[in-house]
Amino acid sequence: MCTLCRHTFALLPPFILKFHRYAKEVIGTALHWLMTHTYDAVADLLSNGSLSRENHVLAPLTLYFWRRKFGQRQHF
């Protein structure tokens, strides 16, 4: 805790984006796949593919928000 302002701070590793649940690699992969696949197809690939955890579902709306926020960028 900072003794001057009495706040705590977190040092994030380089593969994490601030205020996001998913790692940069997952978001970048999703944006890349969205160039050739539909939102539903990419959500299904990420939810049922090798990047997912058991019983994890990614909503297509999340992909829509990522595309709006990051555009076509794959490096953040």
Tab-separated table of N, CA and C in Angstrom:
chain	number	residue	atom	x	y	z
A	1	MET	N	0.844	-1.173	0.000
A	1	MET	CA	0.000	0.000	0.000
A	1	MET	C	0.894	1.243	0.000
A	2	CYS	N	0.491	2.201	-0.790
A	2	CYS	CA	1.226	3.462	-0.849
A	2	CYS	C	0.966	4.245	0.443
A	3	THR	N	2.035	4.658	1.082
A	3	THR	CA	1.878	5.386	2.338
A	3	THR	C	1.387	6.817	2.124
A	4	LEU	N	1.570	7.361	0.924
A	4	LEU	CA	1.117	8.723	0.656
A	4	LEU	C	-0.375	8.801	0.326
A	5	CYS	N	-0.823	7.934	-0.583
A	5	CYS	CA	-2.227	8.009	-1.019
A	5	CYS	C	-3.108	6.900	-0.425
A	6	ARG	N	-2.507	5.941	0.252
A	6	ARG	CA	-3.222	4.838	0.896
A	6	ARG	C	-3.985	3.948	-0.086
A	7	HIS	N	-3.489	3.823	-1.319
A	7	HIS	CA	-4.072	2.942	-2.319
A	7	HIS	C	-3.114	1.782	-2.579
A	8	THR	N	-3.677	0.699	-3.078
A	8	THR	CA	-2.845	-0.420	-3.501
A	8	THR	C	-2.758	-0.414	-5.019
A	9	PHE	N	-1.718	-1.012	-5.543
A	9	PHE	CA	-1.489	-1.054	-6.984
A	9	PHE	C	-1.139	-2.470	-7.391
A	10	ALA	N	-1.481	-2.833	-8.606
A	10	ALA	CA	-1.166	-4.161	-9.124
A	10	ALA	C	-0.265	-4.019	-10.340
A	11	LEU	N	0.731	-4.858	-10.397
A	11	LEU	CA	1.589	-4.929	-11.574
A	11	LEU	C	1.089	-6.087	-12.423
A	12	LEU	N	0.563	-5.760	-13.595
A	12	LEU	CA	0.005	-6.784	-14.469
A	12	LEU	C	1.091	-7.361	-15.373
A	13	PRO	N	1.064	-8.665	-15.604
A	13	PRO	CA	2.004	-9.246	-16.557
A	13	PRO	C	1.682	-8.757	-17.971
A	14	PRO	N	2.636	-8.816	-18.881
A	14	PRO	CA	2.420	-8.249	-20.223
A	14	PRO	C	1.342	-8.944	-21.054
A	15	PHE	N	0.913	-10.143	-20.679
A	15	PHE	CA	-0.098	-10.846	-21.471
A	15	PHE	C	-1.530	-10.529	-21.022
A	16	ILE	N	-1.688	-9.641	-20.036
A	16	ILE	CA	-3.008	-9.268	-19.528
A	16	ILE	C	-3.316	-7.820	-19.902
A	17	LEU	N	-4.553	-7.583	-20.362
A	17	LEU	CA	-5.030	-6.230	-20.613
A	17	LEU	C	-5.792	-5.740	-19.394
A	18	LYS	N	-5.557	-4.514	-19.018
A	18	LYS	CA	-6.227	-3.924	-17.865
A	18	LYS	C	-7.747	-3.933	-18.065
A	19	PHE	N	-8.470	-4.361	-17.073
A	19	PHE	CA	-9.935	-4.416	-17.046
A	19	PHE	C	-10.531	-5.441	-18.008
A	20	HIS	N	-9.765	-6.427	-18.433
A	20	HIS	CA	-10.287	-7.474	-19.317
A	20	HIS	C	-10.083	-8.832	-18.689
A	21	ARG	N	-11.018	-9.711	-18.924
A	21	ARG	CA	-10.991	-11.047	-18.343
A	21	ARG	C	-10.104	-11.996	-19.142
A	22	TYR	N	-9.932	-11.728	-20.421
A	22	TYR	CA	-9.204	-12.629	-21.305
A	22	TYR	C	-7.809	-12.099	-21.610
A	23	ALA	N	-6.885	-13.016	-21.858
A	23	ALA	CA	-5.509	-12.661	-22.189
A	23	ALA	C	-5.442	-12.057	-23.591
A	24	LYS	N	-4.382	-11.289	-23.820
A	24	LYS	CA	-4.173	-10.658	-25.136
A	24	LYS	C	-4.189	-11.689	-26.258
A	25	GLU	N	-3.602	-12.845	-26.015
A	25	GLU	CA	-3.537	-13.888	-27.048
A	25	GLU	C	-4.933	-14.333	-27.479
A	26	VAL	N	-5.838	-14.487	-26.541
A	26	VAL	CA	-7.199	-14.917	-26.862
A	26	VAL	C	-7.924	-13.831	-27.650
A	27	ILE	N	-7.795	-12.586	-27.234
A	27	ILE	CA	-8.455	-11.481	-27.938
A	27	ILE	C	-7.877	-11.331	-29.342
A	28	GLY	N	-6.557	-11.400	-29.471
A	28	GLY	CA	-5.915	-11.294	-30.781
A	28	GLY	C	-6.330	-12.420	-31.720
A	29	THR	N	-6.395	-13.629	-31.186
A	29	THR	CA	-6.838	-14.777	-31.987
A	29	THR	C	-8.278	-14.587	-32.440
A	30	ALA	N	-9.127	-14.138	-31.538
A	30	ALA	CA	-10.527	-13.910	-31.892
A	30	ALA	C	-10.657	-12.866	-32.994
A	31	LEU	N	-9.923	-11.770	-32.888
A	31	LEU	CA	-9.992	-10.726	-33.912
A	31	LEU	C	-9.486	-11.233	-35.254
A	32	HIS	N	-8.464	-12.056	-35.224
A	32	HIS	CA	-7.945	-12.635	-36.465
A	32	HIS	C	-8.991	-13.550	-37.105
A	33	TRP	N	-9.613	-14.407	-36.308
A	33	TRP	CA	-10.634	-15.322	-36.830
A	33	TRP	C	-11.871	-14.574	-37.308
A	34	LEU	N	-12.165	-13.424	-36.719
A	34	LEU	CA	-13.342	-12.657	-37.154
A	34	LEU	C	-13.203	-12.102	-38.563
A	35	MET	N	-11.985	-12.088	-39.083
A	35	MET	CA	-11.799	-11.636	-40.468
A	35	MET	C	-12.391	-12.624	-41.465
A	36	THR	N	-12.506	-13.891	-41.063
A	36	THR	CA	-12.979	-14.917	-41.994
A	36	THR	C	-14.146	-15.740	-41.469
A	37	HIS	N	-14.563	-15.504	-40.223
A	37	HIS	CA	-15.640	-16.287	-39.624
A	37	HIS	C	-16.691	-15.346	-39.030
A	38	THR	N	-17.860	-15.897	-38.758
A	38	THR	CA	-18.930	-15.122	-38.116
A	38	THR	C	-18.661	-15.033	-36.608
A	39	TYR	N	-19.374	-14.124	-35.949
A	39	TYR	CA	-19.249	-13.988	-34.499
A	39	TYR	C	-19.604	-15.294	-33.792
A	40	ASP	N	-20.689	-15.929	-34.224
A	40	ASP	CA	-21.110	-17.184	-33.598
A	40	ASP	C	-20.077	-18.285	-33.788
A	41	ALA	N	-19.493	-18.356	-34.987
A	41	ALA	CA	-18.495	-19.389	-35.260
A	41	ALA	C	-17.243	-19.194	-34.405
A	42	VAL	N	-16.794	-17.957	-34.268
A	42	VAL	CA	-15.602	-17.677	-33.461
A	42	VAL	C	-15.889	-17.942	-31.986
A	43	ALA	N	-17.054	-17.549	-31.508
A	43	ALA	CA	-17.415	-17.821	-30.114
A	43	ALA	C	-17.426	-19.320	-29.852
A	44	ASP	N	-17.950	-20.082	-30.802
A	44	ASP	CA	-17.976	-21.536	-30.659
A	44	ASP	C	-16.565	-22.115	-30.691
A	45	LEU	N	-15.724	-21.620	-31.598
A	45	LEU	CA	-14.336	-22.105	-31.670
A	45	LEU	C	-13.582	-21.839	-30.365
A	46	LEU	N	-13.753	-20.652	-29.818
A	46	LEU	CA	-13.050	-20.319	-28.575
A	46	LEU	C	-13.650	-21.038	-27.370
A	47	SER	N	-14.940	-21.236	-27.368
A	47	SER	CA	-15.592	-21.897	-26.239
A	47	SER	C	-15.329	-23.396	-26.214
A	48	ASN	N	-15.275	-24.000	-27.374
A	48	ASN	CA	-15.118	-25.455	-27.443
A	48	ASN	C	-13.738	-25.883	-27.905
A	49	GLY	N	-12.881	-24.925	-28.236
A	49	GLY	CA	-11.562	-25.247	-28.772
A	49	GLY	C	-10.509	-25.378	-27.698
A	50	SER	N	-9.273	-25.350	-28.130
A	50	SER	CA	-8.147	-25.584	-27.230
A	50	SER	C	-7.877	-24.405	-26.300
A	51	LEU	N	-8.436	-23.218	-26.585
A	51	LEU	CA	-8.191	-22.057	-25.735
A	51	LEU	C	-9.157	-21.968	-24.556
A	52	SER	N	-10.090	-22.897	-24.475
A	52	SER	CA	-11.115	-22.775	-23.445
A	52	SER	C	-10.835	-23.665	-22.240
A	53	ARG	N	-11.503	-23.292	-21.162
A	53	ARG	CA	-11.530	-24.142	-19.977
A	53	ARG	C	-12.817	-24.952	-20.019
A	54	GLU	N	-12.896	-25.954	-19.200
A	54	GLU	CA	-14.081	-26.800	-19.173
A	54	GLU	C	-15.313	-25.979	-18.797
A	55	ASN	N	-16.428	-26.213	-19.489
A	55	ASN	CA	-17.706	-25.547	-19.226
A	55	ASN	C	-17.617	-24.024	-19.340
A	56	HIS	N	-16.819	-23.534	-20.238
A	56	HIS	CA	-16.666	-22.095	-20.416
A	56	HIS	C	-17.341	-21.680	-21.716
A	57	VAL	N	-18.139	-20.630	-21.661
A	57	VAL	CA	-18.845	-20.149	-22.852
A	57	VAL	C	-18.476	-18.686	-23.084
A	58	LEU	N	-18.119	-18.372	-24.317
A	58	LEU	CA	-17.817	-17.001	-24.708
A	58	LEU	C	-18.991	-16.474	-25.535
A	59	ALA	N	-19.577	-15.388	-25.109
A	59	ALA	CA	-20.727	-14.821	-25.809
A	59	ALA	C	-20.277	-14.092	-27.072
A	60	PRO	N	-21.018	-14.249	-28.169
A	60	PRO	CA	-20.692	-13.499	-29.385
A	60	PRO	C	-20.689	-11.990	-29.152
A	61	LEU	N	-21.497	-11.503	-28.220
A	61	LEU	CA	-21.526	-10.079	-27.916
A	61	LEU	C	-20.163	-9.592	-27.394
A	62	THR	N	-19.457	-10.440	-26.662
A	62	THR	CA	-18.116	-10.099	-26.194
A	62	THR	C	-17.193	-9.853	-27.380
A	63	LEU	N	-17.302	-10.684	-28.411
A	63	LEU	CA	-16.486	-10.519	-29.622
A	63	LEU	C	-16.819	-9.201	-30.323
A	64	TYR	N	-18.100	-8.873	-30.345
A	64	TYR	CA	-18.523	-7.617	-30.944
A	64	TYR	C	-17.874	-6.439	-30.215
A	65	PHE	N	-17.881	-6.465	-28.891
A	65	PHE	CA	-17.261	-5.389	-28.108
A	65	PHE	C	-15.754	-5.328	-28.336
A	66	TRP	N	-15.100	-6.489	-28.419
A	66	TRP	CA	-13.659	-6.499	-28.695
A	66	TRP	C	-13.366	-5.864	-30.047
A	67	ARG	N	-14.170	-6.203	-31.046
A	67	ARG	CA	-13.936	-5.651	-32.379
A	67	ARG	C	-14.152	-4.142	-32.385
A	68	ARG	N	-15.162	-3.680	-31.675
A	68	ARG	CA	-15.395	-2.230	-31.577
A	68	ARG	C	-14.254	-1.532	-30.850
A	69	LYS	N	-13.747	-2.152	-29.798
A	69	LYS	CA	-12.711	-1.511	-28.996
A	69	LYS	C	-11.344	-1.576	-29.662
A	70	PHE	N	-10.988	-2.726	-30.206
A	70	PHE	CA	-9.637	-2.930	-30.730
A	70	PHE	C	-9.552	-2.884	-32.247
A	71	GLY	N	-10.682	-2.886	-32.947
A	71	GLY	CA	-10.659	-2.872	-34.413
A	71	GLY	C	-10.014	-4.128	-34.951
A	72	GLN	N	-9.202	-3.957	-35.967
A	72	GLN	CA	-8.529	-5.101	-36.587
A	72	GLN	C	-7.160	-5.369	-35.983
A	73	ARG	N	-6.789	-4.593	-34.966
A	73	ARG	CA	-5.474	-4.788	-34.337
A	73	ARG	C	-5.372	-6.186	-33.746
A	74	GLN	N	-4.210	-6.769	-33.887
A	74	GLN	CA	-3.964	-8.061	-33.258
A	74	GLN	C	-2.844	-7.960	-32.230
A	75	HIS	N	-2.234	-6.780	-32.159
A	75	HIS	CA	-1.184	-6.544	-31.168
A	75	HIS	C	-1.596	-5.340	-30.333
A	76	PHE	N	-1.545	-5.489	-29.037
A	76	PHE	CA	-2.040	-4.446	-28.142
A	76	PHE	C	-0.901	-3.850	-27.348
